[in-house]
mmCIF file of C-alpha atoms and ligand atoms in Angstrom:
data_model
loop_
_atom_site.group_PDB
_atom_site.id
_atom_site.type_symbol
_atom_site.label_atom_id
_atom_site.label_comp_id
_atom_site.label_asym_id
_atom_site.label_seq_id
_atom_site.Cartn_x
_atom_site.Cartn_y
_atom_site.Cartn_z
ATOM 1 C CA UNK A 1 23.366 19.979 79.654
ATOM 2 C CA UNK A 2 24.429 21.982 76.598
ATOM 3 C CA UNK A 3 26.030 20.498 73.127
ATOM 4 C CA UNK A 4 29.305 20.415 73.423
ATOM 5 C CA UNK A 5 29.884 21.534 70.283
ATOM 6 C CA UNK A 6 27.117 23.292 67.349
ATOM 7 C CA UNK A 7 27.522 25.739 64.002
ATOM 8 C CA UNK A 8 26.728 29.223 65.318
ATOM 9 C CA UNK A 9 26.296 32.613 63.005
ATOM 10 C CA UNK A 10 29.476 30.827 60.947
ATOM 11 C CA UNK A 11 31.449 30.145 63.459
ATOM 12 C CA UNK A 12 31.728 26.823 65.216
ATOM 13 C CA UNK A 13 31.360 26.736 68.959
ATOM 14 C CA UNK A 14 32.686 24.631 71.443
ATOM 15 C CA UNK A 15 32.617 23.382 74.938
ATOM 16 C CA UNK A 16 36.313 23.761 76.450
ATOM 17 C CA UNK A 17 36.162 20.543 78.404
ATOM 18 C CA UNK A 18 40.243 21.672 78.710
ATOM 19 C CA UNK A 19 38.769 23.746 82.264
ATOM 20 C CA UNK A 20 35.914 21.741 83.651
ATOM 21 C CA UNK A 21 34.755 20.719 86.100
ATOM 22 C CA UNK A 22 36.156 24.478 86.973
ATOM 23 C CA UNK A 23 34.589 26.531 84.410
ATOM 24 C CA UNK A 24 32.169 26.253 81.356
ATOM 25 C CA UNK A 25 33.732 27.978 78.722
ATOM 26 C CA UNK A 26 32.973 28.038 74.829
ATOM 27 C CA UNK A 27 35.329 28.693 72.054
ATOM 28 C CA UNK A 28 33.908 30.566 68.910
ATOM 29 C CA UNK A 29 36.092 28.982 65.897
ATOM 30 C CA UNK A 30 35.929 31.333 63.173
ATOM 31 C CA UNK A 31 38.676 29.327 60.883
ATOM 32 C CA UNK A 32 39.303 25.333 60.180
ATOM 33 C CA UNK A 33 43.013 25.596 61.560
ATOM 34 C CA UNK A 34 41.522 27.195 65.171
ATOM 35 C CA UNK A 35 39.472 23.838 65.034
ATOM 36 C CA UNK A 36 42.382 21.381 64.160
ATOM 37 C CA UNK A 37 44.164 23.162 67.262
ATOM 38 C CA UNK A 38 41.082 22.537 69.598
ATOM 39 C CA UNK A 39 41.192 18.954 68.577
ATOM 40 C CA UNK A 40 45.071 18.345 68.887
ATOM 41 C CA UNK A 41 44.246 20.471 71.906
ATOM 42 C CA UNK A 42 41.514 18.334 73.339
ATOM 43 C CA UNK A 43 39.325 21.248 73.771
ATOM 44 C CA UNK A 44 37.340 19.212 72.484
ATOM 45 C CA UNK A 45 38.197 14.872 73.017
ATOM 46 C CA UNK A 46 35.897 11.817 72.415
ATOM 47 C CA UNK A 47 35.899 9.768 69.421
ATOM 48 C CA UNK A 48 32.473 10.522 67.973
ATOM 49 C CA UNK A 49 32.454 14.504 69.026
ATOM 50 C CA UNK A 50 35.747 14.292 67.273
ATOM 51 C CA UNK A 51 34.463 13.431 64.090
ATOM 52 C CA UNK A 52 31.714 15.719 64.478
ATOM 53 C CA UNK A 53 34.279 18.717 65.549
ATOM 54 C CA UNK A 54 36.249 17.242 62.024
ATOM 55 C CA UNK A 55 33.182 18.135 60.192
ATOM 56 C CA UNK A 56 31.815 20.969 61.078
ATOM 57 C CA UNK A 57 35.477 22.278 60.770
ATOM 58 C CA UNK A 58 35.710 21.156 57.070
ATOM 59 C CA UNK A 59 32.527 23.078 56.333
ATOM 60 C CA UNK A 60 33.754 26.125 57.869
ATOM 61 C CA UNK A 61 37.343 25.742 56.276
ATOM 62 C CA UNK A 62 35.647 25.670 52.206
ATOM 63 C CA UNK A 63 33.264 28.556 53.775
ATOM 64 C CA UNK A 64 36.357 30.459 54.121
ATOM 65 C CA UNK A 65 37.145 30.337 50.979
ATOM 66 C CA UNK A 66 34.476 32.392 49.419
ATOM 67 C CA UNK A 67 36.058 35.652 48.852
ATOM 68 C CA UNK A 68 39.203 34.123 47.671
ATOM 69 C CA UNK A 69 39.790 35.582 43.803
ATOM 70 C CA UNK A 70 41.502 32.235 42.796
ATOM 71 C CA UNK A 71 38.157 30.112 43.632
ATOM 72 C CA UNK A 72 36.635 30.079 39.663
ATOM 73 C CA UNK A 73 41.036 28.862 38.860
ATOM 74 C CA UNK A 74 40.341 24.826 37.901
ATOM 75 C CA UNK A 75 41.493 22.848 40.913
ATOM 76 C CA UNK A 76 41.543 25.614 43.485
ATOM 77 C CA UNK A 77 39.009 24.134 45.517
ATOM 78 C CA UNK A 78 39.898 20.646 45.383
ATOM 79 C CA UNK A 79 43.580 21.011 46.110
ATOM 80 C CA UNK A 80 42.458 23.504 49.121
ATOM 81 C CA UNK A 81 40.040 20.932 50.361
ATOM 82 C CA UNK A 82 42.522 18.558 50.368
ATOM 83 C CA UNK A 83 44.816 20.883 52.005
ATOM 84 C CA UNK A 84 42.057 21.444 55.031
ATOM 85 C CA UNK A 85 40.901 17.924 55.237
ATOM 86 C CA UNK A 86 45.107 17.566 56.122
ATOM 87 C CA UNK A 87 45.038 20.015 58.705
ATOM 88 C CA UNK A 88 42.024 18.507 60.191
ATOM 89 C CA UNK A 89 42.725 14.843 60.218
ATOM 90 C CA UNK A 90 46.277 15.257 61.277
ATOM 91 C CA UNK A 91 45.624 15.611 64.705
ATOM 92 C CA UNK A 92 44.863 12.723 66.576
ATOM 93 C CA UNK A 93 45.101 9.391 64.901
ATOM 94 C CA UNK A 94 43.448 6.687 66.982
ATOM 95 C CA UNK A 95 39.855 7.629 66.817
ATOM 96 C CA UNK A 96 38.277 6.468 63.346
ATOM 97 C CA UNK A 97 35.370 8.548 63.797
ATOM 98 C CA UNK A 98 37.918 10.924 62.475
ATOM 99 C CA UNK A 99 38.815 10.215 59.721
ATOM 100 C CA UNK A 100 35.335 8.247 59.135
ATOM 101 C CA UNK A 101 34.010 11.835 59.512
ATOM 102 C CA UNK A 102 35.832 13.822 56.712
ATOM 103 C CA UNK A 103 35.978 10.680 53.448
ATOM 104 C CA UNK A 104 31.998 11.524 54.324
ATOM 105 C CA UNK A 105 32.230 15.368 53.658
ATOM 106 C CA UNK A 106 34.619 14.629 50.719
ATOM 107 C CA UNK A 107 31.929 12.406 49.743
ATOM 108 C CA UNK A 108 29.838 15.277 49.675
ATOM 109 C CA UNK A 109 32.824 17.512 48.541
ATOM 110 C CA UNK A 110 32.715 15.042 45.007
ATOM 111 C CA UNK A 111 29.332 15.078 44.200
ATOM 112 C CA UNK A 112 28.841 19.108 44.797
ATOM 113 C CA UNK A 113 32.848 20.653 43.686
ATOM 114 C CA UNK A 114 31.377 22.463 40.401
ATOM 115 C CA UNK A 115 28.891 24.802 42.258
ATOM 116 C CA UNK A 116 30.667 26.675 45.325
ATOM 117 C CA UNK A 117 27.208 27.904 46.651
ATOM 118 C CA UNK A 118 25.465 24.893 46.491
ATOM 119 C CA UNK A 119 29.058 22.998 47.752
ATOM 120 C CA UNK A 120 28.717 25.490 50.850
ATOM 121 C CA UNK A 121 25.453 24.792 51.633
ATOM 122 C CA UNK A 122 25.433 20.781 51.232
ATOM 123 C CA UNK A 123 28.527 20.401 53.920
ATOM 124 C CA UNK A 124 27.257 22.609 56.133
ATOM 125 C CA UNK A 125 23.856 20.948 55.851
ATOM 126 C CA UNK A 126 26.063 17.282 56.274
ATOM 127 C CA UNK A 127 27.778 18.045 58.923
ATOM 128 C CA UNK A 128 24.901 19.258 60.705
ATOM 129 C CA UNK A 129 23.511 15.417 59.864
ATOM 130 C CA UNK A 130 26.056 14.050 60.860
ATOM 131 C CA UNK A 131 25.849 15.356 64.498
ATOM 132 C CA UNK A 132 22.386 14.947 65.161
ATOM 133 C CA UNK A 133 22.749 11.227 63.454
ATOM 134 C CA UNK A 134 25.263 10.993 66.363
ATOM 135 C CA UNK A 135 22.515 11.731 68.782
ATOM 136 C CA UNK A 136 20.057 9.257 67.533
ATOM 137 C CA UNK A 137 23.021 6.921 67.398
ATOM 138 C CA UNK A 138 23.546 7.423 71.216
ATOM 139 C CA UNK A 139 19.948 6.930 71.983
ATOM 140 C CA UNK A 140 19.633 3.563 70.133
ATOM 141 C CA UNK A 141 23.085 2.374 71.669
ATOM 142 C CA UNK A 142 21.147 3.626 75.224
ATOM 143 C CA UNK A 143 18.365 1.524 74.361
ATOM 144 C CA UNK A 144 19.968 -1.858 73.175
ATOM 145 C CA UNK A 145 22.508 -1.794 76.264
ATOM 146 C CA UNK A 146 20.129 -0.653 79.134
ATOM 147 C CA UNK A 147 18.755 -4.540 78.535
ATOM 148 C CA UNK A 148 21.780 -5.640 79.930
ATOM 149 C CA UNK A 149 21.621 -3.521 83.077
ATOM 150 C CA UNK A 150 19.550 -5.147 85.984
ATOM 151 C CA UNK A 151 17.303 -2.774 88.395
ATOM 152 C CA UNK A 152 19.779 -1.949 91.284
ATOM 153 C CA UNK A 153 23.141 -2.394 89.020
ATOM 154 C CA UNK A 154 27.115 -0.132 89.367
ATOM 155 C CA UNK A 155 28.470 -0.006 86.426
ATOM 156 C CA UNK A 156 32.298 0.861 86.625
ATOM 157 C CA UNK A 157 33.251 3.020 83.171
ATOM 158 C CA UNK A 158 36.616 4.289 82.418
ATOM 159 C CA UNK A 159 37.229 7.567 80.909
ATOM 160 C CA UNK A 160 33.967 9.947 79.142
ATOM 161 C CA UNK A 161 32.069 8.038 76.841
ATOM 162 C CA UNK A 162 29.074 10.412 77.735
ATOM 163 C CA UNK A 163 27.595 13.315 76.821
ATOM 164 C CA UNK A 164 30.446 15.407 76.938
ATOM 165 C CA UNK A 165 32.135 13.254 74.238
ATOM 166 C CA UNK A 166 29.436 13.168 71.390
ATOM 167 C CA UNK A 167 26.593 14.613 70.237
ATOM 168 C CA UNK A 168 24.853 14.099 73.317
ATOM 169 C CA UNK A 169 23.796 11.755 75.568
ATOM 170 C CA UNK A 170 26.499 9.484 75.404
ATOM 171 C CA UNK A 171 27.355 5.568 74.340
ATOM 172 C CA UNK A 172 28.596 3.963 77.888
ATOM 173 C CA UNK A 173 26.584 6.270 79.612
ATOM 174 C CA UNK A 174 24.191 6.301 76.724
ATOM 175 C CA UNK A 175 23.335 2.642 78.106
ATOM 176 C CA UNK A 176 23.476 4.118 81.664
ATOM 177 C CA UNK A 177 20.857 7.183 81.109
ATOM 178 C CA UNK A 178 18.955 4.852 79.227
ATOM 179 C CA UNK A 179 18.590 2.386 82.100
ATOM 180 C CA UNK A 180 17.925 4.695 84.550
ATOM 181 C CA UNK A 181 15.072 6.048 82.250
ATOM 182 C CA UNK A 182 13.420 2.488 82.249
ATOM 183 C CA UNK A 183 13.669 2.716 85.674
ATOM 184 C CA UNK A 184 16.162 0.529 86.698
ATOM 185 C CA UNK A 185 18.531 2.195 89.819
ATOM 186 C CA UNK A 186 21.794 2.616 88.306
ATOM 187 C CA UNK A 187 24.906 3.746 90.195
ATOM 188 C CA UNK A 188 28.339 4.675 88.222
ATOM 189 C CA UNK A 189 31.863 3.494 89.579
ATOM 190 C CA UNK A 190 34.423 6.629 87.211
ATOM 191 C CA UNK A 191 37.624 5.586 86.987
ATOM 192 C CA UNK A 192 39.738 8.760 87.335
ATOM 193 C CA UNK A 193 41.746 7.857 83.931
ATOM 194 C CA UNK A 194 45.138 8.735 84.701
ATOM 195 C CA UNK A 195 46.918 11.304 83.247
ATOM 196 C CA UNK A 196 44.423 13.231 81.842
ATOM 197 C CA UNK A 197 41.680 12.665 84.297
ATOM 198 C CA UNK A 198 38.620 12.341 81.616
ATOM 199 C CA UNK A 199 36.827 10.345 84.619
ATOM 200 C CA UNK A 200 37.429 12.690 86.990
ATOM 201 C CA UNK A 201 36.759 15.898 85.581
ATOM 202 C CA UNK A 202 34.149 15.216 82.939
ATOM 203 C CA UNK A 203 32.471 11.759 84.093
ATOM 204 C CA UNK A 204 31.476 12.937 87.450
ATOM 205 C CA UNK A 205 30.578 16.278 86.317
ATOM 206 C CA UNK A 206 27.977 15.273 83.545
ATOM 207 C CA UNK A 207 26.803 12.311 85.960
ATOM 208 C CA UNK A 208 26.732 14.832 88.643
ATOM 209 C CA UNK A 209 25.348 17.594 86.340
ATOM 210 C CA UNK A 210 22.064 15.015 85.688
ATOM 211 C CA UNK A 211 21.550 13.657 89.310
ATOM 212 C CA UNK A 212 23.365 10.494 88.485
ATOM 213 C CA UNK A 213 24.930 7.924 91.517
ATOM 214 C CA UNK A 214 28.274 8.332 90.597
ATOM 215 C CA UNK A 215 31.189 7.386 92.990
ATOM 216 C CA UNK A 216 35.081 8.258 91.668
ATOM 217 C CA UNK A 217 37.819 6.110 91.911
ATOM 218 C CA UNK A 218 41.738 5.907 91.517
ATOM 219 C CA UNK A 219 42.693 3.544 88.681
ATOM 220 C CA UNK A 220 44.112 0.923 90.759
ATOM 221 C CA UNK A 221 41.624 1.044 92.645
ATOM 222 C CA UNK A 222 39.471 -0.944 90.322
ATOM 223 C CA UNK A 223 40.685 -4.701 91.155
ATOM 224 C CA UNK A 224 40.337 -4.359 95.151
ATOM 225 C CA UNK A 225 36.442 -3.184 93.501
ATOM 226 C CA UNK A 226 36.055 -5.521 92.040
ATOM 227 C CA UNK A 227 36.877 -8.597 93.967
ATOM 228 C CA UNK A 228 34.374 -6.570 96.274
ATOM 229 C CA UNK A 229 31.383 -7.327 94.971
ATOM 230 C CA UNK A 230 31.250 -3.485 94.211
ATOM 231 C CA UNK A 231 30.630 -3.137 90.012
ATOM 232 C CA UNK A 232 28.419 -5.840 88.532
ATOM 233 C CA UNK A 233 29.043 -4.793 84.643
ATOM 234 C CA UNK A 234 32.123 -2.916 83.043
ATOM 235 C CA UNK A 235 31.126 -0.297 80.151
ATOM 236 C CA UNK A 236 33.575 1.681 78.082
ATOM 237 C CA UNK A 237 33.342 3.479 74.996
ATOM 238 C CA UNK A 238 35.883 3.030 72.151
ATOM 239 C CA UNK A 239 37.870 4.880 69.434
ATOM 240 C CA UNK A 240 38.314 2.194 67.300
ATOM 241 C CA UNK A 241 36.964 -0.740 66.975
ATOM 242 C CA UNK A 242 39.388 -3.318 64.041
ATOM 243 C CA UNK A 243 37.189 -5.906 62.044
ATOM 244 C CA UNK A 244 38.128 -8.997 64.310
ATOM 245 C CA UNK A 245 36.447 -6.967 67.427
ATOM 246 C CA UNK A 246 39.694 -5.714 69.337
ATOM 247 C CA UNK A 247 38.880 -2.174 70.658
ATOM 248 C CA UNK A 248 41.094 0.681 71.045
ATOM 249 C CA UNK A 249 39.752 3.236 74.135
ATOM 250 C CA UNK A 250 41.338 4.923 76.845
ATOM 251 C CA UNK A 251 44.439 3.790 78.122
ATOM 252 C CA UNK A 252 43.741 1.616 80.961
ATOM 253 C CA UNK A 253 41.060 -0.252 79.846
ATOM 254 C CA UNK A 254 42.656 -3.271 78.686
ATOM 255 C CA UNK A 255 43.564 -3.864 82.740
ATOM 256 C CA UNK A 256 40.008 -2.840 83.240
ATOM 257 C CA UNK A 257 38.961 -5.614 80.762
ATOM 258 C CA UNK A 258 41.768 -8.370 82.187
ATOM 259 C CA UNK A 259 39.770 -7.347 85.581
ATOM 260 C CA UNK A 260 36.835 -8.059 84.988
ATOM 261 C CA UNK A 261 37.614 -11.820 83.368
ATOM 262 C CA UNK A 262 39.199 -12.849 86.249
ATOM 263 C CA UNK A 263 36.631 -11.403 88.715
ATOM 264 C CA UNK A 264 33.697 -12.980 85.948
ATOM 265 C CA UNK A 265 32.028 -9.550 85.483
ATOM 266 C CA UNK A 266 30.818 -8.831 81.795
ATOM 267 C CA UNK A 267 32.609 -6.553 80.163
ATOM 268 C CA UNK A 268 30.780 -4.189 76.880
ATOM 269 C CA UNK A 269 32.137 -2.295 74.682
ATOM 270 C CA UNK A 270 30.015 0.857 73.864
ATOM 271 C CA UNK A 271 29.797 2.388 70.484
ATOM 272 C CA UNK A 272 28.434 3.688 67.171
ATOM 273 C CA UNK A 273 29.108 1.811 63.948
ATOM 274 C CA UNK A 274 31.714 5.098 63.074
ATOM 275 C CA UNK A 275 33.995 3.760 65.464
ATOM 276 C CA UNK A 276 34.097 0.398 63.728
ATOM 277 C CA UNK A 277 36.925 0.360 60.925
ATOM 278 C CA UNK A 278 36.145 -2.814 58.649
ATOM 279 C CA UNK A 279 39.813 -2.047 57.479
ATOM 280 C CA UNK A 280 42.106 -2.611 60.014
ATOM 281 C CA UNK A 281 41.889 -6.302 60.341
ATOM 282 C CA UNK A 282 42.842 -6.739 63.977
ATOM 283 C CA UNK A 283 44.212 -4.492 67.127
ATOM 284 C CA UNK A 284 47.876 -4.655 66.057
ATOM 285 C CA UNK A 285 46.601 -2.120 62.828
ATOM 286 C CA UNK A 286 45.410 0.375 65.543
ATOM 287 C CA UNK A 287 47.734 3.162 65.335
ATOM 288 C CA UNK A 288 47.791 4.357 69.092
ATOM 289 C CA UNK A 289 48.391 8.328 69.897
ATOM 290 C CA UNK A 290 51.418 9.126 72.214
ATOM 291 C CA UNK A 291 51.336 12.114 74.195
ATOM 292 C CA UNK A 292 53.875 14.855 75.624
ATOM 293 C CA UNK A 293 55.497 12.844 79.130
ATOM 294 C CA UNK A 294 54.095 16.559 80.779
ATOM 295 C CA UNK A 295 51.047 14.919 81.273
ATOM 296 C CA UNK A 296 52.442 12.060 83.563
ATOM 297 C CA UNK A 297 54.955 14.501 84.943
ATOM 298 C CA UNK A 298 52.710 17.081 86.136
ATOM 299 C CA UNK A 299 49.332 18.593 86.337
ATOM 300 C CA UNK A 300 47.818 21.264 85.203
ATOM 301 C CA UNK A 301 51.257 23.286 85.529
ATOM 302 C CA UNK A 302 51.754 21.392 89.529
ATOM 303 C CA UNK A 303 55.210 18.938 89.271
ATOM 304 C CA UNK A 304 54.629 15.418 90.682
ATOM 305 C CA UNK A 305 57.880 14.242 89.104
ATOM 306 C CA UNK A 306 60.726 15.908 87.926
ATOM 307 C CA UNK A 307 60.379 17.462 84.835
ATOM 308 C CA UNK A 308 63.284 15.428 83.286
ATOM 309 C CA UNK A 309 61.865 11.985 84.104
ATOM 310 C CA UNK A 310 61.729 9.466 81.188
ATOM 311 C CA UNK A 311 57.961 8.414 80.760
ATOM 312 C CA UNK A 312 55.940 6.625 78.588
ATOM 313 C CA UNK A 313 52.284 8.019 78.160
ATOM 314 C CA UNK A 314 50.307 6.332 75.336
ATOM 315 C CA UNK A 315 46.891 7.269 75.344
ATOM 316 C CA UNK A 316 45.032 4.395 74.411
ATOM 317 C CA UNK A 317 45.513 0.762 74.823
ATOM 318 C CA UNK A 318 44.334 -2.264 72.773
ATOM 319 C CA UNK A 319 41.136 -4.678 74.278
ATOM 320 C CA UNK A 320 42.018 -8.150 72.904
ATOM 321 C CA UNK A 321 38.513 -8.858 71.809
ATOM 322 C CA UNK A 322 38.214 -12.408 73.938
ATOM 323 C CA UNK A 323 37.937 -10.299 76.240
ATOM 324 C CA UNK A 324 34.798 -8.582 75.564
ATOM 325 C CA UNK A 325 31.468 -9.968 76.810
ATOM 326 C CA UNK A 326 29.346 -7.698 73.321
ATOM 327 C CA UNK A 327 30.137 -4.619 71.711
ATOM 328 C CA UNK A 328 26.992 -2.397 72.077
ATOM 329 C CA UNK A 329 25.580 -0.373 68.535
ATOM 330 C CA UNK A 330 22.900 1.405 67.061
ATOM 331 C CA UNK A 331 21.941 -1.612 65.566
ATOM 332 C CA UNK A 332 22.059 -4.291 67.246
ATOM 333 C CA UNK A 333 24.107 -5.780 70.546
ATOM 334 C CA UNK A 334 27.050 -7.834 68.987
ATOM 335 C CA UNK A 335 28.066 -11.521 70.616
ATOM 336 C CA UNK A 336 31.454 -13.128 70.129
ATOM 337 C CA UNK A 337 32.697 -14.296 67.774
ATOM 338 C CA UNK A 338 32.309 -10.485 66.540
ATOM 339 C CA UNK A 339 34.359 -11.089 63.395
ATOM 340 C CA UNK A 340 31.267 -12.123 61.510
ATOM 341 C CA UNK A 341 28.529 -9.760 63.515
ATOM 342 C CA UNK A 342 30.694 -6.994 62.662
ATOM 343 C CA UNK A 343 30.879 -8.477 58.840
ATOM 344 C CA UNK A 344 26.810 -8.632 59.272
ATOM 345 C CA UNK A 345 25.971 -4.873 60.150
ATOM 346 C CA UNK A 346 23.932 -3.911 57.637
ATOM 347 C CA UNK A 347 24.775 0.048 58.752
ATOM 348 C CA UNK A 348 28.540 -0.580 58.240
ATOM 349 C CA UNK A 349 27.887 -1.952 54.867
ATOM 350 C CA UNK A 350 26.067 1.090 53.947
ATOM 351 C CA UNK A 351 28.647 3.442 56.126
HETATM 352 O O1 MRU B 401 41.631 11.146 74.901
HETATM 353 P P1 MRU B 401 40.417 11.100 75.025
HETATM 354 O O2 MRU B 401 39.199 12.021 75.870
HETATM 355 O O3 MRU B 401 39.665 11.977 73.886
HETATM 356 O O4 MRU B 401 39.727 9.803 75.373
HETATM 357 C C1 MRU B 401 38.707 9.404 74.927
HETATM 358 C C2 MRU B 401 38.335 7.597 75.264
HETATM 359 O O5 MRU B 401 39.023 7.140 75.314
HETATM 360 C C3 MRU B 401 36.928 7.565 74.957
HETATM 361 O O6 MRU B 401 36.368 6.243 75.714
HETATM 362 C C4 MRU B 401 36.484 6.904 73.836
HETATM 363 O O7 MRU B 401 36.526 8.353 72.857
HETATM 364 C C5 MRU B 401 34.782 6.748 73.169
HETATM 365 S S1 MRU B 401 33.525 8.024 73.741
HETATM 366 C C6 MRU B 401 31.907 8.005 73.332
#
């Protein structure tokens, strides 16, 4: 599959995920405000992919200043950098990867702000490194997590935590891919993920592209599927994991975790360390994005309820740590109690 995001000839190129599965079109971004808009409007989505877009967007924003006559004025670059970071981060509030990537880029800025040509090069190099690291992290998540699956298992997943949501390979779907690469016969059941249909539009598409068997269900079929023993495990991604292991992910994830507990199914969260937010002690502190009601009352312009209908449209929910069997990271598989397990992560201390 073509990467969902890359830097090409001075532009940030993204696959427009809003058009999938109908069309594969790429958007060429020549300014950081365009990148910010693509994050806000979900041309790119998925926590790690948003982080990568933020890094490239910041590198692009600083490159845009090249011709500015004020470049040598004291404080100019610093002020502009803050504006760029704010424009990029004020797009979506829940996925911590966005803020994590911006903080990493800020570290590069601090180290090289005195030398603009070098700063530009270093920011781009940092964005490319972050992109590559994410891909490698997904491979490691897959390697670690695939041990939890048996030959013949069917995995129930929600939203899209796959190649489309990351630098490639995926987190939850990375575990599935790695298990298949290890010779296990694994099938996937994908919840459609109302209202934005990331499951139906994206997860099903990317699994079909790879020839991985996938069956689509509507979200309200999950209890029935579990009762019928049609799935042996639930694996989802995350947008932000608090220090105690509470995990925010796409709306509907919490319901799946409750159902999985009732049916004694393992419930796994697969995520890189960049999704862990040690500064947020528990799930109550995770900001939950609320999106416009039109996403619920219509789909692609087709009305499914009266437009003036009152709507509540939180894009994410928080699954309490107590309902999570294990958190699969690139470093290791974390088991409860998650507080000490998260605190022990060597990679998190370096983050
Ligand atoms: O609103 P989205 O599509 O950005 O939400 C994405 C999710 O909730 C994913 O499950 C999560 O970011 C993990 S992606 C590896």
